[in-house]
Amino acid sequence: MVSNTCKLLLIFLIQTATSSAQSDVSGHGGQTWQQAWQETMSIGDDDEAAACEDYYDLLQELSEHPLDLNQATREELERLPFLSVQQVMDLMEYRDRYGPIRSMGEIRAIGSMDYQQIVLLPYFCYAGEVKEEARFPRLDTMMKHGRQELTGAVRIPFYKREGDQNGYLGYQYRHWLRYQFSYGDYLKFGFVGAQDAGEPFFTNRNRWGYDAYSYYLQVRKLGILDHAVVGKYKLSIGMGLVANNSFSLGKAAMLQNLGRTSNEIRPHASRSVADYFQGVAATATIVKGLKATVFASLRPIDATLNEDGSISTILTDGYHRTPLEMEKKHNAKQTTAGLHVAYRTGGLHVGATTVYTQLDRMLSPNTQTLYRRHYPQGRHFLNSSVHYGFLHHRWSFSGETAVSRNGAVATINALGYQSTSSWSLMAVQRFYSYRYTTLHGHAFSEGGRPQNESGLCVGGTWRPFRRLQLQGYADFAYFPWARYRVSQSSSAQDYLAEAIYTPGKHWTLKGRYRLHLRQLDNEDKTALRRHNEHRVRLSVGFHSGEWSWSTQGDAVRAVNLDTDHGFMVSETIAWKHRWWQLGAVVAWFHTDSYDSRIYTYERQLPHEFGFISYYGKGNRLMLVGRANIGNTLQFDAKLGHTHYNDRSVIGSGLQQVAGSSMTELDIQLRWRF
């Protein structure tokens, strides 16, 4: 079955393209932006995966609608997650001092730009001609000259899960549909319909078709109205203590952008059903330097209910495959309203935020379990914060301090220094009271949310010479209250060291080592024991013209009750020629247990993100292809096959697959018109 599918995929890619199709590799050395992102950014473990997935959605959008460096505002440049506030300011100062940027090669002259920015910026920006400031276009002009895009995708599994035969309400195919209209930066609207495998389609409670829909209308640069979104949207304010369902700030990301704050509204155009608002949000300029953002939301949420009808747990996985999961769908409502006011002058910025949330049912988690004792409770929630920052020459300082309705405090502060070219330093301090609660805040943390944690993270980047970049951090965290699998106060330490060496134009060598030290309960819950985790990754990559390849090796040593080891070796190769491209990945993994699992990023089709963990003994094969059919159609396909040598069944419960192998085919068709 696998070999026949591969042949059909290759034949389709070759026969469906035409000689008029256009290449998309110009100026990028044959790499896709996803490959460049993987090679240059610190992506390595599960705690960075959430941040990377949010970034991926944004960067996918920007790769299709890049920014004009000569027209972009500071706020637009700050949308790029790999730029620090200092690099944004240096880029704008260079543009003001020397005039318009005539080619992307000029960014090498900006001293603070390092290897990562030089490689990544051309994928998301271009150097356009300077134009006179334009007025907001007429509606008929936008409708006539706007760009439309319709994308459909389906995943076909060549295996049956237990639930597919007895238990799930729908069939085993996952599929989604996405439409978007856009006219420059001024107008965008669209919708997304998504269906997970096993969910009913046009039946049961999904009588309108897909299990989940997203829809949005975005307007920008309309007079004093800077930005407005109607429909489903995501929002990030300050450093995330009060309102942030747009980006999760991982440690590697914080190191790379030196603690930059974010104030952004963006449409919720992904398939995720977690962490979004539904209603309206708008940012307007009151006077020069002073902006106000107002937002309101009314949305249904999934929840597990107690016997008295109160909410035990708010669910965010979005699965509605079984009758029990379907009963939890949209059985509660959440109303949210907020106001954010910010003032910026020169290098100083200050702002204040208030967010109020009301649930139509009482939130009553099981507080008899010690680590849940201080989880959010009640129907009414209020959070307020002030955020602040100052940029002077090479120094940057930013922070946010928040208070919840019960008077508990959370604060995070970041201090950064970036020299003109060779090195930068960063320090992040945070204190999150164990009593501080928020329903919409996501901020830099070891524990996953801004609660029950204090700590200090210090890191830096050094370029001893042009082709070598060294970076790393050390993070120390203390948890005064109990946590999951920890029944008393505890601590954690996290260390990362990474080197990126580019011996030539086409070669990249990368090595990283991470040591993670945590404390967990012993078997009797009478004392704490150490859980030490060592992770090493070495990779070498080559890209030139039509070809690119990389070899990567991962190793893990996990010391818990036992000492477990894990290894993985993977080979990636890609070929891009005019209107079509092919890629392949072959990987072999061998781990002693789940504790020594291997995390790796796997290239996906557009609007998909793949950060996968492997444990046990087996191998992975992946083939991916793309064909541009004329100027309007793009066909993508991916075939994945995983085989385990140490088991006869895969998974458990309704997800169990009877066999030692799984093969799936993803197909995606995009029509631009």
XYZ file of C-alpha atoms in Angstrom:
673
model
C 0.000 0.000 0.000
C 2.750 2.464 0.949
C 4.845 1.913 -2.177
C 1.829 2.215 -4.489
C 0.766 5.425 -2.792
C 4.275 6.863 -3.214
C 4.224 6.065 -6.933
C 0.816 7.667 -7.383
C 1.958 10.750 -5.513
C 5.076 11.167 -7.684
C 3.150 10.613 -10.924
C 0.557 13.192 -9.915
C 3.197 15.784 -9.035
C 4.955 15.374 -12.378
C 1.924 15.217 -14.650
C -0.227 17.978 -13.114
C 2.287 20.828 -13.367
C 2.641 23.021 -16.434
C 5.594 24.768 -17.915
C 4.154 28.176 -16.996
C 4.255 27.479 -13.286
C 6.345 29.811 -11.193
C 9.192 29.048 -8.818
C 9.028 30.170 -5.200
C 12.627 29.597 -4.282
C 14.185 32.772 -5.626
C 16.610 34.355 -3.222
C 16.237 31.674 -0.575
C 18.887 29.198 -1.626
C 16.337 26.469 -2.258
C 15.037 26.436 1.328
C 11.476 26.922 2.495
C 10.906 29.300 5.367
C 9.984 26.318 7.561
C 13.418 24.759 6.961
C 15.177 28.052 7.679
C 13.096 28.523 10.848
C 14.010 25.049 12.066
C 17.727 25.548 11.376
C 18.101 28.978 12.936
C 15.727 29.030 15.910
C 15.949 27.195 19.229
C 13.211 24.595 18.866
C 13.816 21.538 20.908
C 11.364 20.428 23.564
C 7.682 20.293 24.393
C 7.654 23.469 26.493
C 8.636 25.441 23.364
C 6.083 23.706 21.146
C 3.113 25.909 22.083
C 5.085 29.077 21.381
C 6.370 27.678 18.090
C 2.870 26.706 16.933
C 1.541 30.217 17.531
C 4.555 31.707 15.786
C 4.094 29.268 12.912
C 0.547 30.487 12.208
C 1.720 34.095 12.134
C 4.791 33.404 9.993
C 2.792 31.326 7.516
C 0.543 34.346 7.023
C 3.480 36.751 6.688
C 5.282 34.476 4.222
C 2.245 34.752 1.942
C 1.755 38.493 2.598
C 5.253 39.850 3.402
C 5.928 43.277 4.924
C 7.465 46.129 2.946
C 10.508 47.170 4.995
C 10.289 50.723 3.666
C 6.640 51.157 4.657
C 6.303 48.959 7.765
C 5.578 50.672 11.071
C 7.269 49.773 14.320
C 4.162 47.850 15.428
C 4.182 45.824 12.198
C 7.882 44.958 12.539
C 7.323 43.931 16.144
C 4.992 41.213 14.870
C 8.093 39.270 13.787
C 8.867 37.069 16.816
C 12.588 36.705 16.019
C 13.312 40.468 16.184
C 14.258 42.135 19.464
C 13.008 45.610 20.290
C 16.553 46.899 19.738
C 16.757 45.338 16.283
C 13.428 46.902 15.325
C 14.664 50.306 16.453
C 18.010 49.873 14.661
C 16.240 48.903 11.441
C 13.993 51.966 11.596
C 16.947 54.229 12.440
C 18.903 52.839 9.487
C 15.945 53.504 7.202
C 15.546 57.078 8.487
C 19.262 57.873 8.291
C 20.223 56.326 4.956
C 16.938 56.457 3.088
C 14.928 53.570 1.636
C 16.337 50.051 1.772
C 16.995 48.979 -1.814
C 17.698 45.275 -1.285
C 17.390 42.741 1.504
C 21.185 42.380 1.472
C 21.408 45.799 3.134
C 20.229 44.397 6.467
C 23.733 42.967 6.906
C 24.905 46.555 7.446
C 22.748 46.851 10.579
C 25.145 45.887 13.359
C 22.608 44.300 15.722
C 21.291 41.876 13.072
C 22.769 38.434 13.593
C 22.676 35.177 11.629
C 19.065 34.360 12.486
C 17.645 37.689 11.344
C 19.742 37.795 8.160
C 18.480 34.344 7.157
C 14.829 34.741 8.144
C 13.901 38.312 7.227
C 13.874 37.778 3.402
C 11.103 35.193 3.820
C 8.754 37.670 5.510
C 9.859 41.095 4.241
C 10.851 42.746 0.987
C 12.402 46.080 0.013
C 9.704 47.937 -1.891
C 9.589 51.360 -3.440
C 8.719 54.278 -1.184
C 5.237 55.540 -1.980
C 3.242 58.513 -0.857
C 0.969 57.816 2.071
C -2.189 56.329 0.649
C -5.750 56.927 1.777
C -7.992 54.043 2.730
C -9.146 52.479 -0.560
C -12.721 52.541 -1.785
C -14.727 49.397 -1.124
C -15.344 48.725 -4.816
C -11.589 49.031 -5.499
C -10.785 46.462 -2.828
C -13.465 44.064 -4.028
C -12.209 44.333 -7.616
C -8.484 43.987 -6.973
C -8.381 41.917 -3.800
C -6.773 38.481 -3.540
C -8.856 35.425 -2.766
C -7.664 32.060 -1.599
C -9.508 28.785 -1.015
C -7.697 25.864 0.623
C -8.952 22.377 1.348
C -7.121 19.573 3.128
C -7.773 15.987 4.168
C -5.850 13.330 6.101
C -6.427 9.730 5.038
C -5.243 7.112 7.553
C -4.441 3.632 6.242
C -5.317 2.051 9.585
C -8.313 1.656 11.875
C -8.432 2.780 15.485
C -10.572 0.996 18.033
C -12.937 3.964 18.141
C -13.366 3.963 14.361
C -14.930 0.531 14.622
C -16.874 1.022 17.837
C -17.052 4.242 19.810
C -16.555 7.314 17.620
C -19.514 9.202 16.182
C -17.832 9.989 12.860
C -15.437 8.546 10.301
C -11.650 8.351 10.540
C -10.802 11.203 8.146
C -9.641 14.622 9.335
C -10.328 17.515 6.966
C -10.664 21.293 6.895
C -11.597 24.136 4.542
C -10.254 27.709 4.579
C -11.284 30.783 2.579
C -9.686 34.232 2.808
C -10.023 37.527 0.966
C -7.382 40.228 1.438
C -6.495 43.607 0.019
C -3.034 44.695 1.140
C -2.915 45.630 4.809
C -6.324 47.272 4.692
C -8.931 44.522 4.582
C -9.097 40.823 5.296
C -11.982 38.459 5.914
C -12.449 34.724 5.829
C -13.582 31.578 7.547
C -12.194 28.184 8.570
C -14.122 24.948 9.023
C -12.339 22.045 10.733
C -13.099 18.433 11.510
C -11.035 16.068 13.672
C -10.970 12.362 12.920
C -13.861 10.605 14.635
C -16.150 13.645 14.862
C -19.594 13.637 13.202
C -20.075 15.647 10.002
C -23.560 17.013 9.174
C -24.963 14.693 11.844
C -25.561 14.627 15.590
C -24.985 18.091 17.088
C -22.870 19.052 14.051
C -25.883 19.508 11.796
C -24.233 22.569 10.187
C -21.342 20.483 8.896
C -17.949 20.981 10.517
C -17.396 20.499 14.211
C -15.628 23.861 14.565
C -15.819 27.100 12.604
C -13.837 30.314 12.750
C -14.754 33.532 10.932
C -13.276 37.024 10.949
C -13.278 40.482 9.374
C -10.180 42.637 9.823
C -9.761 46.327 8.938
C -6.524 48.299 9.305
C -5.440 51.934 8.775
C -8.942 53.394 8.598
C -8.442 56.944 9.862
C -7.851 56.967 13.616
C -8.801 53.280 13.656
C -5.481 51.456 13.536
C -6.836 47.956 13.676
C -10.186 46.240 14.225
C -11.353 42.626 14.091
C -14.928 41.372 14.161
C -15.539 37.652 14.693
C -13.022 35.337 16.286
C -9.686 36.839 17.240
C -6.623 36.494 19.440
C -5.128 39.168 21.625
C -1.788 39.775 23.319
C -1.120 42.684 25.660
C 2.047 43.563 27.552
C 3.928 40.495 28.720
C 0.856 38.287 28.995
C -0.122 38.410 32.682
C -3.691 39.571 32.031
C -4.529 38.924 28.383
C -2.548 36.733 26.024
C -4.097 33.975 23.950
C -1.924 34.767 20.943
C 1.639 33.816 21.917
C 3.158 31.637 24.615
C 6.537 33.043 25.530
C 9.047 30.193 25.773
C 12.542 30.626 27.151
C 14.262 30.363 23.784
C 11.857 32.900 22.277
C 12.431 35.270 25.198
C 16.180 34.957 24.693
C 15.886 35.765 21.005
C 13.627 38.826 21.324
C 15.142 40.093 24.601
C 11.864 40.268 26.497
C 9.966 42.398 23.992
C 6.361 43.206 24.902
C 3.520 42.624 22.454
C 0.272 44.545 21.906
C -1.546 42.918 19.031
C -4.946 41.858 17.776
C -5.029 39.252 15.042
C -7.770 37.169 13.429
C -8.189 33.620 14.682
C -7.622 31.945 11.322
C -6.347 28.563 12.538
C -8.112 25.273 13.290
C -7.458 25.502 17.036
C -10.545 25.733 19.248
C -8.679 26.867 22.372
C -7.811 30.340 23.633
C -9.681 32.728 21.387
C -12.184 35.545 21.785
C -15.418 35.920 19.825
C -16.836 39.379 19.289
C -15.047 42.614 18.465
C -11.697 44.228 19.244
C -10.360 47.554 18.036
C -7.326 49.788 18.527
C -7.527 53.524 17.825
C -5.083 56.421 18.062
C -6.499 59.037 20.437
C -3.663 61.551 20.055
C -0.100 61.125 18.860
C 1.514 58.414 20.963
C -1.673 57.507 22.842
C -3.652 54.441 21.772
C -6.649 52.661 23.243
C -7.819 49.094 22.669
C -11.295 47.898 23.586
C -12.542 44.349 23.198
C -15.626 42.323 24.024
C -16.325 38.625 23.641
C -19.157 36.173 24.139
C -18.299 32.589 23.336
C -19.325 29.054 24.261
C -16.780 26.850 26.016
C -16.446 23.123 26.619
C -16.533 21.997 30.226
C -16.739 18.999 32.510
C -19.603 19.583 34.942
C -20.047 18.605 38.557
C -23.241 16.931 39.789
C -24.656 20.304 40.861
C -24.167 21.761 37.365
C -21.094 23.818 38.196
C -17.920 23.636 36.102
C -15.254 21.238 37.258
C -12.794 21.774 34.388
C -12.730 24.076 31.357
C -11.690 21.959 28.377
C -9.505 23.187 25.508
C -8.699 20.044 23.473
C -11.709 20.528 21.168
C -12.435 16.809 20.704
C -16.085 15.783 20.190
C -15.709 12.212 18.976
C -17.742 10.218 21.511
C -21.178 10.774 23.086
C -19.456 11.756 26.357
C -17.193 14.301 24.635
C -20.179 15.642 22.688
C -22.097 16.208 25.939
C -19.315 18.553 27.077
C -19.422 20.638 23.908
C -20.488 24.259 24.453
C -22.231 23.552 27.759
C -21.058 26.830 29.303
C -20.677 30.438 28.182
C -17.907 32.933 28.816
C -18.318 36.708 28.556
C -15.215 38.920 28.517
C -14.674 42.670 28.175
C -11.506 44.698 28.471
C -9.804 48.032 27.989
C -6.144 48.731 27.272
C -4.595 52.201 27.084
C -0.951 52.699 26.079
C 1.285 55.706 25.597
C 4.588 55.717 23.734
C 7.019 58.571 23.320
C 10.585 58.108 22.185
C 11.964 55.123 24.029
C 9.352 55.164 26.819
C 6.132 53.191 26.800
C 3.538 52.683 29.546
C 0.107 51.139 29.544
C -2.751 49.900 31.698
C -5.137 46.997 31.136
C -8.334 45.785 32.792
C -10.087 42.533 31.831
C -13.395 41.307 33.291
C -14.735 37.809 32.675
C -18.033 36.220 33.689
C -19.098 32.583 33.380
C -22.742 31.530 33.212
C -21.946 28.630 35.577
C -19.951 28.553 38.784
C -16.352 27.370 38.291
C -15.754 24.828 41.081
C -12.630 22.696 40.579
C -11.849 19.875 42.986
C -9.861 21.813 45.580
C -9.532 18.743 47.793
C -6.579 17.861 45.595
C -3.749 19.922 47.050
C -2.263 21.282 43.834
C -5.717 22.505 42.699
C -6.386 24.384 45.950
C -5.774 27.806 44.399
C -7.130 27.195 40.902
C -9.556 29.881 39.607
C -12.971 29.625 41.281
C -16.286 31.465 41.050
C -18.234 33.177 38.271
C -16.651 36.626 38.177
C -12.988 37.308 37.425
C -11.183 40.633 37.255
C -7.542 41.255 36.363
C -5.762 44.583 36.027
C -2.185 45.411 35.170
C 0.269 48.104 34.208
C 3.041 47.451 31.725
C 6.053 49.638 31.170
C 9.329 49.813 29.334
C 12.198 52.014 28.315
C 14.684 51.795 25.465
C 17.866 53.852 25.538
C 20.648 53.272 23.027
C 21.582 49.603 23.620
C 19.562 48.996 26.777
C 15.973 47.830 26.950
C 13.743 47.316 29.949
C 10.175 46.039 29.955
C 7.793 44.617 32.487
C 4.246 44.113 33.656
C 2.688 43.970 37.125
C -0.819 42.598 37.586
C -3.339 41.987 40.333
C -6.272 39.579 40.364
C -9.639 40.098 42.053
C -8.474 38.507 45.311
C -5.599 40.986 45.614
C -2.831 38.562 44.616
C 0.055 39.982 42.601
C 2.056 38.786 39.612
C 4.986 40.633 38.067
C 7.517 39.967 35.331
C 10.410 42.210 34.318
C 13.010 41.822 31.587
C 16.295 43.672 31.124
C 18.237 43.394 27.878
C 21.437 44.733 26.429
C 22.488 44.412 22.798
C 25.852 45.600 21.519
C 26.238 46.908 17.995
C 27.190 43.552 16.574
C 28.776 40.845 18.674
C 26.819 40.096 21.821
C 23.633 40.595 23.825
C 22.490 39.799 27.364
C 19.060 39.197 28.831
C 17.647 38.729 32.348
C 14.004 37.931 33.182
C 12.664 38.056 36.724
C 9.172 36.879 37.594
C 7.069 36.517 40.722
C 3.645 34.913 40.408
C 1.774 34.508 43.695
C 0.250 31.073 44.193
C -3.026 32.932 44.785
C -2.888 34.895 41.515
C -5.465 33.620 39.020
C -6.236 34.517 35.411
C -8.345 32.864 32.732
C -6.690 34.593 29.777
C -3.073 35.170 30.796
C -0.125 33.195 29.446
C 3.354 34.413 30.294
C 6.969 33.304 30.529
C 7.136 30.516 33.106
C 8.529 27.114 33.981
C 5.225 25.778 35.293
C 3.081 26.581 32.265
C 0.975 29.457 33.636
C 1.563 32.695 35.602
C 0.805 31.263 39.040
C 2.757 29.736 41.932
C 6.229 30.582 40.676
C 9.146 32.906 41.200
C 12.373 32.773 39.295
C 15.218 34.323 37.393
C 16.383 33.527 33.875
C 19.647 34.926 32.531
C 20.932 34.358 29.028
C 22.999 35.759 26.254
C 24.142 35.564 22.653
C 27.751 36.014 21.547
C 29.260 36.145 18.072
C 33.037 35.798 18.568
C 33.385 36.005 14.798
C 31.060 36.390 11.861
C 30.281 32.747 11.182
C 29.888 31.500 14.769
C 27.029 32.266 17.123
C 26.854 31.019 20.722
C 23.809 31.398 22.924
C 22.404 29.973 26.113
C 20.441 30.584 29.278
C 20.197 29.481 32.890
C 16.787 29.516 34.559
C 16.080 29.051 38.263
C 12.490 28.617 39.477
C 10.875 28.115 42.886
C 7.297 26.925 43.484
C 5.978 27.746 46.984
C 2.768 25.705 46.666
C 2.110 22.133 45.557
C 2.094 21.260 41.860
C 1.038 18.267 39.788
C 3.048 15.255 41.064
C 4.622 17.499 43.760
C 2.846 17.769 47.138
C 5.072 20.453 48.683
C 7.182 23.448 47.709
C 9.815 22.596 45.113
C 12.324 24.050 42.674
C 13.612 23.549 39.138
C 16.657 24.500 37.111
C 16.999 24.666 33.351
C 20.220 25.207 31.381
C 20.686 25.521 27.640
C 23.835 26.002 25.544
C 23.741 26.201 21.752
C 26.194 26.896 18.950
C 25.474 27.683 15.295
C 28.409 27.683 12.874
C 28.175 28.590 9.190
C 31.544 27.677 7.627
C 30.342 28.715 4.188
C 27.401 30.209 2.391
C 25.631 26.883 2.070
C 26.569 25.017 5.265
C 25.129 25.155 8.772
C 26.417 23.219 11.777
C 24.390 23.312 14.963
C 24.818 21.797 18.403
C 22.820 22.173 21.601
C 22.819 20.769 25.102
C 20.002 21.143 27.620
C 19.956 20.097 31.276
C 16.604 20.182 33.070
C 16.514 19.505 36.825
C 13.137 19.094 38.526
C 11.783 17.775 41.821
C 8.962 15.219 42.042
C 7.269 13.282 44.845
C 8.728 9.960 45.838
C 6.466 6.922 45.752
C 5.179 7.547 49.307
C 4.839 11.326 48.815
C 6.974 11.851 51.924
C 9.936 13.528 50.253
C 11.133 14.911 46.946
C 13.422 13.191 44.491
C 15.359 14.611 41.575
C 14.295 14.135 37.976
C 17.276 15.049 35.795
C 17.052 15.224 32.030
C 19.973 15.686 29.628
C 19.277 16.384 25.961
C 21.863 16.740 23.193
C 21.307 17.586 19.539
C 23.858 17.788 16.728
C 22.978 18.648 13.145
C 24.638 19.570 9.880
C 22.748 21.137 6.993
C 23.475 22.065 3.396
C 21.389 24.147 0.998
C 22.303 25.447 -2.421
C 20.203 26.158 -5.440
C 17.754 23.321 -5.879
C 19.102 20.974 -3.212
C 19.084 20.954 0.567
C 19.755 18.229 3.098
C 20.439 17.835 6.798
C 21.548 15.128 9.192
C 20.492 15.307 12.819
C 21.291 13.233 15.890
C 19.472 13.429 19.245
C 20.348 11.806 22.557
C 18.549 11.825 25.917
C 19.559 10.668 29.377
C 16.708 10.773 31.909
C 17.445 10.027 35.566
C 14.312 9.323 37.594
C 13.726 6.143 39.585
C 15.750 4.504 36.850
C 18.225 5.837 34.326
C 16.812 5.716 30.807
C 18.447 6.579 27.500
C 17.110 7.548 24.112
C 18.639 8.076 20.676
C 17.383 9.254 17.328
C 19.113 9.775 13.977
C 17.285 11.458 11.105
C 18.146 12.394 7.536
C 16.248 15.057 5.570
C 16.624 15.808 1.872
C 14.711 18.245 -0.349
C 14.793 19.138 -4.033
C 13.083 22.181 -5.597
C 12.991 22.629 -9.369
C 10.972 25.370 -11.035
C 7.335 24.450 -10.426
C 7.699 21.428 -8.166
C 9.540 20.162 -5.124
C 10.052 16.898 -3.256
C 11.310 16.111 0.199
C 11.964 13.027 2.311
C 12.786 12.233 5.936
C 14.128 8.948 7.273
C 14.535 8.563 11.033
C 15.477 5.774 13.427
C 14.677 6.057 17.152
C 15.444 3.878 20.178
C 14.398 4.906 23.694
C 14.121 2.965 26.938
C 10.866 4.586 28.085
C 8.544 7.543 27.773
C 10.845 9.536 30.081
C 13.595 9.365 27.460
C 11.334 10.309 24.528
C 12.721 12.356 21.641
C 11.129 15.602 20.451
C 11.564 16.729 16.875
C 10.016 19.201 14.450
C 8.686 17.612 11.266
C 7.930 19.599 8.147
C 4.216 19.864 7.452
C 1.942 21.172 4.751
C 0.938 24.881 4.817
C -1.178 25.875 7.839
C -0.129 22.712 9.677
C 2.375 22.403 12.525
C 4.198 19.229 13.509
C 6.172 18.878 16.744
C 6.279 15.165 17.480
C 7.641 12.977 20.258
C 8.830 9.409 19.725
C 9.472 6.721 22.298
C 10.142 3.023 22.059
C 11.993 1.417 19.163
C 11.188 2.032 15.533
C 11.622 4.175 12.462
C 9.857 6.994 10.652
C 9.579 7.635 6.897
C 8.056 10.792 5.451
C 7.653 11.961 1.833
C 6.371 15.414 0.940
C 5.734 17.029 -2.426
C 4.404 20.194 -4.002
C 3.364 21.165 -7.516
C 2.386 24.654 -8.658
C -0.202 24.258 -11.394
C -0.108 27.424 -13.429
C -0.305 30.636 -11.413
C -3.394 29.796 -9.396
C -3.315 26.213 -8.114
C -0.942 24.644 -5.617
C -1.059 20.957 -4.737
C 0.686 19.608 -1.611
C 0.866 16.054 -0.356
C 2.601 14.296 2.500
C 2.925 10.580 3.158
C 4.026 9.463 6.631
C 4.820 5.953 7.853
C 5.833 4.988 11.415
C 6.844 1.455 12.353
C 7.526 0.176 15.886
C 9.734 -2.822 16.549
C 8.773 -3.244 20.215
C 4.969 -3.498 20.147
C 2.117 -5.241 18.364
C -0.465 -2.540 19.168
C -0.087 1.246 19.142
C -1.845 3.502 21.635
C -4.605 2.587 24.047
C -8.350 2.889 24.533
C -10.325 4.136 21.549
C -7.104 5.419 19.958
C -5.545 1.951 19.894
C -4.351 0.657 16.530
C -4.084 -3.108 16.093
C -0.650 -3.426 14.527
C 2.901 -2.173 14.733
C 2.711 0.404 11.907
C 0.737 3.521 11.022
C 0.567 5.181 7.596
C -1.311 8.334 6.724
C -1.605 10.564 3.663
C -2.219 14.326 3.855
C -3.464 16.122 0.735
C -3.968 19.851 0.354
C -5.147 21.929 -2.607
C -4.942 25.734 -2.687
C -6.642 27.934 -5.273
C -5.642 31.593 -5.541
C -7.893 33.803 -7.646
